[in-house]
Short mmCIF file of C-alpha atoms in Angstrom, two decimals:
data_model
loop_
_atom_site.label_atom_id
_atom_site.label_comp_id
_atom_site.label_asym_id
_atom_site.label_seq_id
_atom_site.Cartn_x
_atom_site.Cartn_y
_atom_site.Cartn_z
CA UNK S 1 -17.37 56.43 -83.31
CA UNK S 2 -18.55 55.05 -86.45
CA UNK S 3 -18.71 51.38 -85.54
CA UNK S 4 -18.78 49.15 -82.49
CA UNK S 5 -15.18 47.52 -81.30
CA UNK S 6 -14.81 45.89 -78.14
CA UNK S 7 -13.40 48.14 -74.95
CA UNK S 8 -9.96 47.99 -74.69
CA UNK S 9 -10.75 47.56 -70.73
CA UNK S 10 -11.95 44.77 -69.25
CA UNK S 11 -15.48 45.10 -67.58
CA UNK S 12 -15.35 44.25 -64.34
CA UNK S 13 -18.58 43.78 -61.87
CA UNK S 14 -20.03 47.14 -61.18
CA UNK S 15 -21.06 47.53 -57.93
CA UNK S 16 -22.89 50.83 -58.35
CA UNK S 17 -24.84 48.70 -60.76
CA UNK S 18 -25.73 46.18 -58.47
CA UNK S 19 -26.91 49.04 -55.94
CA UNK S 20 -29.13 50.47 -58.07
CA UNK S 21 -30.53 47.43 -59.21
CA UNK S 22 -31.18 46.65 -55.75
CA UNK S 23 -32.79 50.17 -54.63
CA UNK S 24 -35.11 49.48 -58.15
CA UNK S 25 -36.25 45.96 -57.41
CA UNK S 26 -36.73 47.06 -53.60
CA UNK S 27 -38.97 49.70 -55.27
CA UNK S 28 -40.88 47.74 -57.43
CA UNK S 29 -41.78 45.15 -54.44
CA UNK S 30 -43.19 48.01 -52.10
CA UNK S 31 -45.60 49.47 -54.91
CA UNK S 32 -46.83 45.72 -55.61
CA UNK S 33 -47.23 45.39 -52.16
CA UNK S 34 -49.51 48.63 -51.78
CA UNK S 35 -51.15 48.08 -55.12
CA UNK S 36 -51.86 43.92 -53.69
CA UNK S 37 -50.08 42.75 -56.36
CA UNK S 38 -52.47 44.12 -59.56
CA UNK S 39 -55.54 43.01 -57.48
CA UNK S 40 -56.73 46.96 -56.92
CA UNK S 41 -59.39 45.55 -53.81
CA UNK S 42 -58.87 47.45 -50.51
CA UNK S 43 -60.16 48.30 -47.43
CA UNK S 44 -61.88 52.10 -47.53
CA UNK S 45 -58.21 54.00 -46.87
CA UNK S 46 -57.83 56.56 -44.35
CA UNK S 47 -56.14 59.69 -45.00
CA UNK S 48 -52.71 58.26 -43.81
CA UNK S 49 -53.73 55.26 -46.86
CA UNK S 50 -54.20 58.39 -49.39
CA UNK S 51 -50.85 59.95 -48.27
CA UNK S 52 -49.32 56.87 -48.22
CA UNK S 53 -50.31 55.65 -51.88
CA UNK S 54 -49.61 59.01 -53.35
CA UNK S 55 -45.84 59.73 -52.13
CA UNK S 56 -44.95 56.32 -52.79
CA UNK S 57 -46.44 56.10 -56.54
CA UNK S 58 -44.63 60.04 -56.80
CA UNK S 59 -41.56 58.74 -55.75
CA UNK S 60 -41.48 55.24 -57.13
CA UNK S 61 -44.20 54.58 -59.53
CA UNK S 62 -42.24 53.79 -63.63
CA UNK S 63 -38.82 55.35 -61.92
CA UNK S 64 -37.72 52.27 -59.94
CA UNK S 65 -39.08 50.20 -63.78
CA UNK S 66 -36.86 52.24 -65.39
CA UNK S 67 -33.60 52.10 -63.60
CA UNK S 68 -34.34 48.65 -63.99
CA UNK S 69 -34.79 48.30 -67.33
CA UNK S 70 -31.47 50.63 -68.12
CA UNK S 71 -29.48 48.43 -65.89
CA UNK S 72 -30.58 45.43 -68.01
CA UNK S 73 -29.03 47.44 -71.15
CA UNK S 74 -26.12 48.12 -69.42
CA UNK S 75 -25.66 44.05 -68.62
CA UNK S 76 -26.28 42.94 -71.96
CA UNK S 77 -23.56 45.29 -73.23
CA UNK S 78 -21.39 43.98 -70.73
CA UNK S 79 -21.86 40.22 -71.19
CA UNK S 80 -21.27 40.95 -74.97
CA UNK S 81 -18.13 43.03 -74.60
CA UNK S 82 -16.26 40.31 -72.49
CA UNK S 83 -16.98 37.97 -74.82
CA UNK S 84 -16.18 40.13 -77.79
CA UNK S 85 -12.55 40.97 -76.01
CA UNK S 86 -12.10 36.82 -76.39
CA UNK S 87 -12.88 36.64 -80.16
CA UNK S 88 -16.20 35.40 -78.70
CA UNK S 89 -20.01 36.67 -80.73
CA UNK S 90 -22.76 36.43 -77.73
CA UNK S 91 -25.50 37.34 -79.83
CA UNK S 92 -26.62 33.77 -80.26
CA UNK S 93 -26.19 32.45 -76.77
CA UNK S 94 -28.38 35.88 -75.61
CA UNK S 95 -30.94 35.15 -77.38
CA UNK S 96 -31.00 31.68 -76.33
CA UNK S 97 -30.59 33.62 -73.19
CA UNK S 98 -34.09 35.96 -73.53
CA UNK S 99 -36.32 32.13 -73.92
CA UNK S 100 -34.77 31.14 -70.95
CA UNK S 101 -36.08 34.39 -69.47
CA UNK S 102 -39.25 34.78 -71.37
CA UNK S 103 -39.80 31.16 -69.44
CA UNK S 104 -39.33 32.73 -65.95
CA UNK S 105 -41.35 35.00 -67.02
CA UNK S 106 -44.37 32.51 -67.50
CA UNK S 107 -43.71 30.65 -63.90
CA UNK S 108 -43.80 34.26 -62.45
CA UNK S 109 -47.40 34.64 -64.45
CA UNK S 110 -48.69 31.32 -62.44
CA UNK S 111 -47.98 33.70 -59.32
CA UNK S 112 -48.67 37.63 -60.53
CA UNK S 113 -50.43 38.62 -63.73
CA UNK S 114 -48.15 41.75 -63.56
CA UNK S 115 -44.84 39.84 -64.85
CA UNK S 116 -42.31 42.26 -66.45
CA UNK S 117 -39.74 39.43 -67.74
CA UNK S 118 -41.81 38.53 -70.91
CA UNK S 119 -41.75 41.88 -72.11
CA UNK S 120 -38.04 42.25 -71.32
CA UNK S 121 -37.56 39.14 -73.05
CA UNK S 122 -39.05 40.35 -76.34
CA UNK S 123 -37.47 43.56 -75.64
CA UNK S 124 -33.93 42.31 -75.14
CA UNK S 125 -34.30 40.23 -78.92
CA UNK S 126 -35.63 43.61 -80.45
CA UNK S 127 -32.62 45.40 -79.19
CA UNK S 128 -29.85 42.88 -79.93
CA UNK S 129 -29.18 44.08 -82.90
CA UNK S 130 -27.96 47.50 -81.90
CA UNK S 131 -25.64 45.57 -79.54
CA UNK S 132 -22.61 46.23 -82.48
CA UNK S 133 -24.21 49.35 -83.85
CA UNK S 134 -22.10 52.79 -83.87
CA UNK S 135 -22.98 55.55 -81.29
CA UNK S 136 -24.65 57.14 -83.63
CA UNK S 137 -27.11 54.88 -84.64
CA UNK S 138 -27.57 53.49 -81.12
CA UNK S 139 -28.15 57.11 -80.11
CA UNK S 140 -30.82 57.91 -82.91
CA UNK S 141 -32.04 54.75 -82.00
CA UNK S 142 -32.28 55.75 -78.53
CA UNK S 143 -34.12 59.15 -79.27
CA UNK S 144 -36.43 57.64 -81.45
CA UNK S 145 -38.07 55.09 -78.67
CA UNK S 146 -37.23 57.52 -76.81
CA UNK S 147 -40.15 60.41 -78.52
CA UNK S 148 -42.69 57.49 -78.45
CA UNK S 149 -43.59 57.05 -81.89
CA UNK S 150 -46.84 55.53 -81.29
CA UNK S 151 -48.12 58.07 -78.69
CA UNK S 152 -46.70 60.72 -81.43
CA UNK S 153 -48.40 58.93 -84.00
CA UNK S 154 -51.58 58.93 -82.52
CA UNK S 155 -51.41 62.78 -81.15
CA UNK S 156 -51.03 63.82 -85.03
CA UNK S 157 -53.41 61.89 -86.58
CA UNK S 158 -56.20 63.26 -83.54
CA UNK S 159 -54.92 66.59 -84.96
CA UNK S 160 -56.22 65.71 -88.41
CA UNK S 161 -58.86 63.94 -87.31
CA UNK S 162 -60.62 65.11 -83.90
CA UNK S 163 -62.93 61.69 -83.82
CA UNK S 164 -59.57 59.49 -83.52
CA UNK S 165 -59.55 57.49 -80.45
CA UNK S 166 -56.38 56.22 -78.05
CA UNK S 167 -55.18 52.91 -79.47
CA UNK S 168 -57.13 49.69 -77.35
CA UNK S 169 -56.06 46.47 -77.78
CA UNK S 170 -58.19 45.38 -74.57
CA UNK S 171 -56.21 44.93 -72.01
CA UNK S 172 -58.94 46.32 -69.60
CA UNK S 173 -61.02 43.18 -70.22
CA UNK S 174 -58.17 40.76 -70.23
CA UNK S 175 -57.67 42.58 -66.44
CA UNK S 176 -61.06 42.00 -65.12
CA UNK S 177 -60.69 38.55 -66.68
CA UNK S 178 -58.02 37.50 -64.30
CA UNK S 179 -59.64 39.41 -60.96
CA UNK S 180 -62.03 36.15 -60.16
CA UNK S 181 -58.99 33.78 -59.44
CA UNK S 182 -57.68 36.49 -57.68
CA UNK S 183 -60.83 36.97 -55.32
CA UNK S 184 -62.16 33.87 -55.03
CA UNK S 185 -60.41 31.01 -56.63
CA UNK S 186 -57.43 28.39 -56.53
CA UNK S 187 -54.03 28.66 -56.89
CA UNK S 188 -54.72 26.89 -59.84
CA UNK S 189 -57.19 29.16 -61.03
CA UNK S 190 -54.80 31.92 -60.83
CA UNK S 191 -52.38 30.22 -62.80
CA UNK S 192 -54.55 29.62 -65.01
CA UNK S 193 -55.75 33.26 -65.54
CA UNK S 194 -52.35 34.18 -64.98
CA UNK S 195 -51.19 32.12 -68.34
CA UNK S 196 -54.25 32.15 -70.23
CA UNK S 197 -54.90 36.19 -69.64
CA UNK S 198 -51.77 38.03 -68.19
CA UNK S 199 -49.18 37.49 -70.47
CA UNK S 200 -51.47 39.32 -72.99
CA UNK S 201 -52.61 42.14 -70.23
CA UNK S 202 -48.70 42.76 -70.05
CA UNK S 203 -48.02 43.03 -73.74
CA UNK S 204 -50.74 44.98 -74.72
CA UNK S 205 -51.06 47.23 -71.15
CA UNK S 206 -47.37 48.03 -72.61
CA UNK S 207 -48.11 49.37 -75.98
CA UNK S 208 -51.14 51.11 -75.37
CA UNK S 209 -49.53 53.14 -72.58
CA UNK S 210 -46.19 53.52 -73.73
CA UNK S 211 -44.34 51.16 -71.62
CA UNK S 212 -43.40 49.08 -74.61
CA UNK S 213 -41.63 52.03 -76.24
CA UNK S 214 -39.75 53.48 -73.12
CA UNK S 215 -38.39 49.86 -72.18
CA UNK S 216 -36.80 49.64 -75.74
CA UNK S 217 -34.85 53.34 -75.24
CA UNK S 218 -34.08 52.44 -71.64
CA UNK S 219 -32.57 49.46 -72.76
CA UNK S 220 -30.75 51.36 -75.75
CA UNK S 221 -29.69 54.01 -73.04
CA UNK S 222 -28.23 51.22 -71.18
CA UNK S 223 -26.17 50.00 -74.24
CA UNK S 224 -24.67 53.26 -74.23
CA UNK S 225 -23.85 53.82 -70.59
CA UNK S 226 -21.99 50.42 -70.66
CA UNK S 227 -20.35 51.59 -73.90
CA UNK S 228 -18.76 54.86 -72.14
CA UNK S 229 -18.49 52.92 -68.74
CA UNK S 230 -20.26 55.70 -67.01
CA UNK S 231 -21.08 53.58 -64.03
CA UNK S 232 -17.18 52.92 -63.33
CA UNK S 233 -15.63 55.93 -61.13
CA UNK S 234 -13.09 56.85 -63.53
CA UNK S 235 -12.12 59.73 -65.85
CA UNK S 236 -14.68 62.43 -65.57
CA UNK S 237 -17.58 60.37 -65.02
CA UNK S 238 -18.07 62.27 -61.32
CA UNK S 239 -18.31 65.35 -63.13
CA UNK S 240 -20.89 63.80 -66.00
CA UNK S 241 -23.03 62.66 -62.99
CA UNK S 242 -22.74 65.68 -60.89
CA UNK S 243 -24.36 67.84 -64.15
CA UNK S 244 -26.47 65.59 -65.21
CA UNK S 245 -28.13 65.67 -61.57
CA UNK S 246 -28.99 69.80 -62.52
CA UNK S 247 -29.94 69.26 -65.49
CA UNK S 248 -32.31 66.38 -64.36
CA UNK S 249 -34.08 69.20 -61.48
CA UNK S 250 -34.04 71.72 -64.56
CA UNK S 251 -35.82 69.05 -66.61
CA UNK S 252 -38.02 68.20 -63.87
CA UNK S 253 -39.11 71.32 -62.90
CA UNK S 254 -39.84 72.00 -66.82
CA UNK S 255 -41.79 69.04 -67.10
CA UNK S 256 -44.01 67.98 -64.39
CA UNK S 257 -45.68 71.55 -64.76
CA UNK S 258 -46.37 71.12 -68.56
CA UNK S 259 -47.86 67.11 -67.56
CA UNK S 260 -50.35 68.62 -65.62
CA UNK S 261 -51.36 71.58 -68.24
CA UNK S 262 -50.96 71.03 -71.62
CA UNK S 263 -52.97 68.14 -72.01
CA UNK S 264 -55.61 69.22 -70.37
CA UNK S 265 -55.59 71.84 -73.21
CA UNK S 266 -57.16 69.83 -75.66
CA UNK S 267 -60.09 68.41 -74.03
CA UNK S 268 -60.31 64.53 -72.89
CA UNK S 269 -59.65 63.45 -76.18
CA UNK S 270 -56.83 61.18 -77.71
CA UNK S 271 -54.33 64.62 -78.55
CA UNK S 272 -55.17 64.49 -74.35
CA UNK S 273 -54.37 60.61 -73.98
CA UNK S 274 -51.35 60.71 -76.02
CA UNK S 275 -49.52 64.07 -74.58
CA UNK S 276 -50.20 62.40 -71.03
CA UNK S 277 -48.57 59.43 -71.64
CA UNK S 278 -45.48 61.33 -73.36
CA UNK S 279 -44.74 63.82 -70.95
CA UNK S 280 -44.98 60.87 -68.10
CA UNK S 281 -43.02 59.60 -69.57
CA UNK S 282 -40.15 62.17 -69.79
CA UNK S 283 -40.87 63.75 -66.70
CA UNK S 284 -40.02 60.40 -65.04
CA UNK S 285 -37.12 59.95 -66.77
CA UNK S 286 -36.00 63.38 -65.43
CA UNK S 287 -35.92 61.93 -62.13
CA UNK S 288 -34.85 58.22 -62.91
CA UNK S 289 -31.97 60.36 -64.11
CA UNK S 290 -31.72 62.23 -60.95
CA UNK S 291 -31.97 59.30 -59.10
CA UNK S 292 -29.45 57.32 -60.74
CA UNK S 293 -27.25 60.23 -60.62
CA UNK S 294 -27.83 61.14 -56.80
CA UNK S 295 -26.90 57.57 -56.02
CA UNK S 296 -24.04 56.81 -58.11
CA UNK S 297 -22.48 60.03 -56.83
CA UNK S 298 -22.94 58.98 -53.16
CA UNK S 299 -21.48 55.44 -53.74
CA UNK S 300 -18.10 56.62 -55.45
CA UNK S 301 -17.86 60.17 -53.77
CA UNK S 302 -19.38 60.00 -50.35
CA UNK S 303 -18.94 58.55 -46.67
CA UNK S 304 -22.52 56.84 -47.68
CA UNK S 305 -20.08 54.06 -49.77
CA UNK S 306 -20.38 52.20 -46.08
CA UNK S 307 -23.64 52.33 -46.11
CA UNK S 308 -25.03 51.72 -49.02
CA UNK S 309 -22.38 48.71 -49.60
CA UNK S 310 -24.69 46.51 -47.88
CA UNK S 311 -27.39 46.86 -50.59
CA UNK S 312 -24.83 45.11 -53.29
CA UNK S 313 -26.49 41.77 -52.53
CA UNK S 314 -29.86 42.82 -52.88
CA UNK S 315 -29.37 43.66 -56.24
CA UNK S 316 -26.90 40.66 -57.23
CA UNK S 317 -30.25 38.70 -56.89
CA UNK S 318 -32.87 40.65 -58.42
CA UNK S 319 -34.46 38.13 -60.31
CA UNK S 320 -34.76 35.73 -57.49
CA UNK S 321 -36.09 38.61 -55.09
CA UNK S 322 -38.39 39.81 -58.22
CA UNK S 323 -40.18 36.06 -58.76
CA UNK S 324 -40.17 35.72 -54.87
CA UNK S 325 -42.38 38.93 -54.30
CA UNK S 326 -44.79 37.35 -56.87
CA UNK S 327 -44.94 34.38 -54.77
CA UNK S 328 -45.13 35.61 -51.54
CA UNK S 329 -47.04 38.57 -52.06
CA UNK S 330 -49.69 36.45 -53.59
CA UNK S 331 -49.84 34.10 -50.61
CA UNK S 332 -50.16 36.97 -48.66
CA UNK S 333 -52.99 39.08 -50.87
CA UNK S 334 -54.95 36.52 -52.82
CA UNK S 335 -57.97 34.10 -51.61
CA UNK S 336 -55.97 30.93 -52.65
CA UNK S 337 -53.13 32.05 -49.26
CA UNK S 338 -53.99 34.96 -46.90
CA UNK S 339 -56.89 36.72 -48.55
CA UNK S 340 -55.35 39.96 -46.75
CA UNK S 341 -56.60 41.96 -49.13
CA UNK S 342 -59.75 42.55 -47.56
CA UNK S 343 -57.88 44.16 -44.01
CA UNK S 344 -54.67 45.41 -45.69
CA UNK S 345 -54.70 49.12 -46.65
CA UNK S 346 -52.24 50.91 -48.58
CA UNK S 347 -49.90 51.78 -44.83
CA UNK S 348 -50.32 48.52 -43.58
CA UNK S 349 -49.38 47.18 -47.36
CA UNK S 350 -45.77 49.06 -47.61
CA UNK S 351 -45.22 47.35 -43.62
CA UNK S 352 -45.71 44.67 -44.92
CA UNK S 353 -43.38 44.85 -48.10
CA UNK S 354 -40.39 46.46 -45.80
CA UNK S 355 -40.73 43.42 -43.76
CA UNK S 356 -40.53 40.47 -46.57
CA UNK S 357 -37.82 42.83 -48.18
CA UNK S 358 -35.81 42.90 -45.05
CA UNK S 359 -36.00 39.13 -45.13
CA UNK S 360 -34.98 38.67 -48.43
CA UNK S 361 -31.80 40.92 -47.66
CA UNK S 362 -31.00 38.82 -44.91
CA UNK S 363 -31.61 36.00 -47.01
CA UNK S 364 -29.80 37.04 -49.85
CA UNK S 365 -26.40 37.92 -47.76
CA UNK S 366 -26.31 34.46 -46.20
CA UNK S 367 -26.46 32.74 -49.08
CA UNK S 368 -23.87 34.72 -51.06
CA UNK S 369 -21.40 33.89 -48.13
CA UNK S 370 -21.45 30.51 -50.02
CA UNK S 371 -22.50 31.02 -53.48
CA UNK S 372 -21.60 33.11 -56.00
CA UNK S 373 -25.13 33.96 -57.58
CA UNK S 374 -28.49 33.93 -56.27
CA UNK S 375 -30.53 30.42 -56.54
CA UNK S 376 -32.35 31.85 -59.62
CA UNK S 377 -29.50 33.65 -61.59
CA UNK S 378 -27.35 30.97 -61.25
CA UNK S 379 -29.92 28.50 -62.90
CA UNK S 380 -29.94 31.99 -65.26
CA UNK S 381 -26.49 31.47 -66.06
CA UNK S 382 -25.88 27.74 -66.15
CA UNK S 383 -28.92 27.23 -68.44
CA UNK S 384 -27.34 30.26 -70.92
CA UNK S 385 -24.07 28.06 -71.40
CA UNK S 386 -25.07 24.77 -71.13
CA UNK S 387 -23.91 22.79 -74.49
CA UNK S 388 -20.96 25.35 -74.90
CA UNK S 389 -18.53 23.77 -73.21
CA UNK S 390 -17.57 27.41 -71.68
CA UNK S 391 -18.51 28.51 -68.22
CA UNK S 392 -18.89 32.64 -69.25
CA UNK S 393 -16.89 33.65 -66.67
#
């Protein structure tokens, strides 16, 4: 395919979609929770703490980000396809779209210096332009985020020159900047910091580990899984998923051995920094992809479909569940609500995130009973249309 036309089926709401999203944003809450929302102040852990923080960062930790980040690929293809089936160019009202979310993104800083929206904001404008691209540009697109080319950049040039150091843009001090209002002030103060100090921690914390790179493939990966409807169980999709599940082990198994030995290999230096962050990163995606795999299999193929049904609305309101972890995890961690921060440790953390995310899922089935949207995505989607005279259904 040379060239981008619209699908000649209509895209429908994807429910394995919505699952995943749900399973990801569950995800990200419980590491917040254990990590006290980026304030990194704990009790002295026991050895149940240790176990606790290292299966659930093995498990979780950048896996649950990226499913997330795909699936928002996968909806902007989608909400430009429909629109592109009525004659319609969304390009414009997406953009519009990514200030509307860039500004959720700045109440969620008043709350949690760890906002991901921004950057997904700036992300989503980068990436609109491949929207209409061919496969094969979206794809070389794709692989090109997808090799890092700043990590690459820098473990070359250390080659050539062995005094070359990782890139710093200082996000370490803009981070200890913000820990005061988290220790000891206002909920002021940490809106404050928040504004004044985390939306450039998140931006720059991004690039100089990779993050900004990987969210820009994800997203082009999601582009492309919309594009050949892979979530959908149709065609030969079953069969897709059920080999790219092996392959994901194979790649696994590959990769997590060579994290933990070839950059060791040269020293402590930046060749060291750089290989790190690039085989991280692809030994994650090996099992995001195993992940996403596993569970789109047991939704469409499997006596699980019951089961796992009643996660749909937990993901149909991600956003709303994602800004109300910020607030209510900082009530519950920082001086200005609960100050538990000081008696929480890691085990007691991840109770406490299973119980606020069991309330939000009760939450978020009553009020679907009634509404189509969550509170949050439906101010989302109003505010995207308003002035068009359309409702984007």
């Amino acid at each position: 395919m040379s060239h981008y036309t619209p699908s000649a089926l209509p895209n429908m709401r994807i429910d394995a979609a919505d699952l995943l999203r749900g399973i990801a944003v569950a995800g990200i809450i419980s590491l917040h929770f254990i990590e006290h929302l980026n304030f990194y102040n704990f009790p002295q852990p026991t050895k149940l703490d240790t176990a606790v923080w290292d299966v659930a960062f093995f498990v979780l930790s950048n896996k649950m980000y990226a499913i997330f980040a795909m699936l928002f690929g996968l909806t902007l293809f989608v909400q430009h396809d429909n629109q592109a089936r009525r004659g319609r160019d969304f390009r414009p009202r997406f953009a519009w779209r990514m200030v509307l979310l860039f500004c959720f993104g700045l109440v969620n800083l008043m709350f949690f210096n760890g906002d991901i929206l921004t950057v997904y904001a700036v992300c989503g404008l980068l990436v609109l332009p491949f929207v209409r691209a061919g496969n094969r540009v979206l794809l070389a697109a794709a692989v090109f985020f997808g090799l890092q080319p700043i990590e690459l950049f820098y473990f070359i040039g250390s080659l050539l020159d062995p005094s070359l150091q990782p890139l710093n843009l200082g996000s370490d001090d803009l981070f200890v900047a913000i820990l005061p209002a988290q220790e000891g002030g206002s909920w002021l103060d940490v809106a404050a910091a928040g504004l004044r100090y985390g939306l450039l921690v998140n931006f720059t914390w991004a690039i100089e580990h990779g993050r900004f790179t990987q969210t820009l493939f994800l997203f082009l990966l999601g582009l492309w899984i919309g594009r050949r409807r892979l979530l959908y169980d149709e065609g030969r999709n079953a069969v897709m998923w059920r080999r790219a599940m092996l392959w994901s082990v194979v790649a696994f198994a590959v990769l997590c051995p060579l994290r933990y030995t070839v950059p060791q290999m040269f020293g402590q230096g930046c060749a060291s920094a750089s290989l790190t962050v690039m085989l991280d990163m692809w030994k994650n995606l090996s099992m995001t992809l195993f992940y996403v795999s596993a569970i789109t299999l047991a939704y469409h193929r499997t006596r699980a479909r019951r089961l796992l049904s009643k996660v749909l609305p937990y993901g149909k309101t991600s956003l709303t569940n994602y800004i109300g972890q910020s607030v209510a995890g900082g009530f519950l961690f920082y001086h200005w609500g609960l100050g538990l921060y000081s008696v929480c440790g890691h085990t007691l953390s991840l109770l406490l995130a299973f119980v606020f995310i069991a309330l939000q899922f009760t939450f978020c089935r009553l009020w679907l009973r009634s509404h189509k949207r969550g509170p949050l995505e439906q101010l989302w989607h109003k505010a995207t249309w308003a002035g068009s005279g359309k409702s984007g259904k």
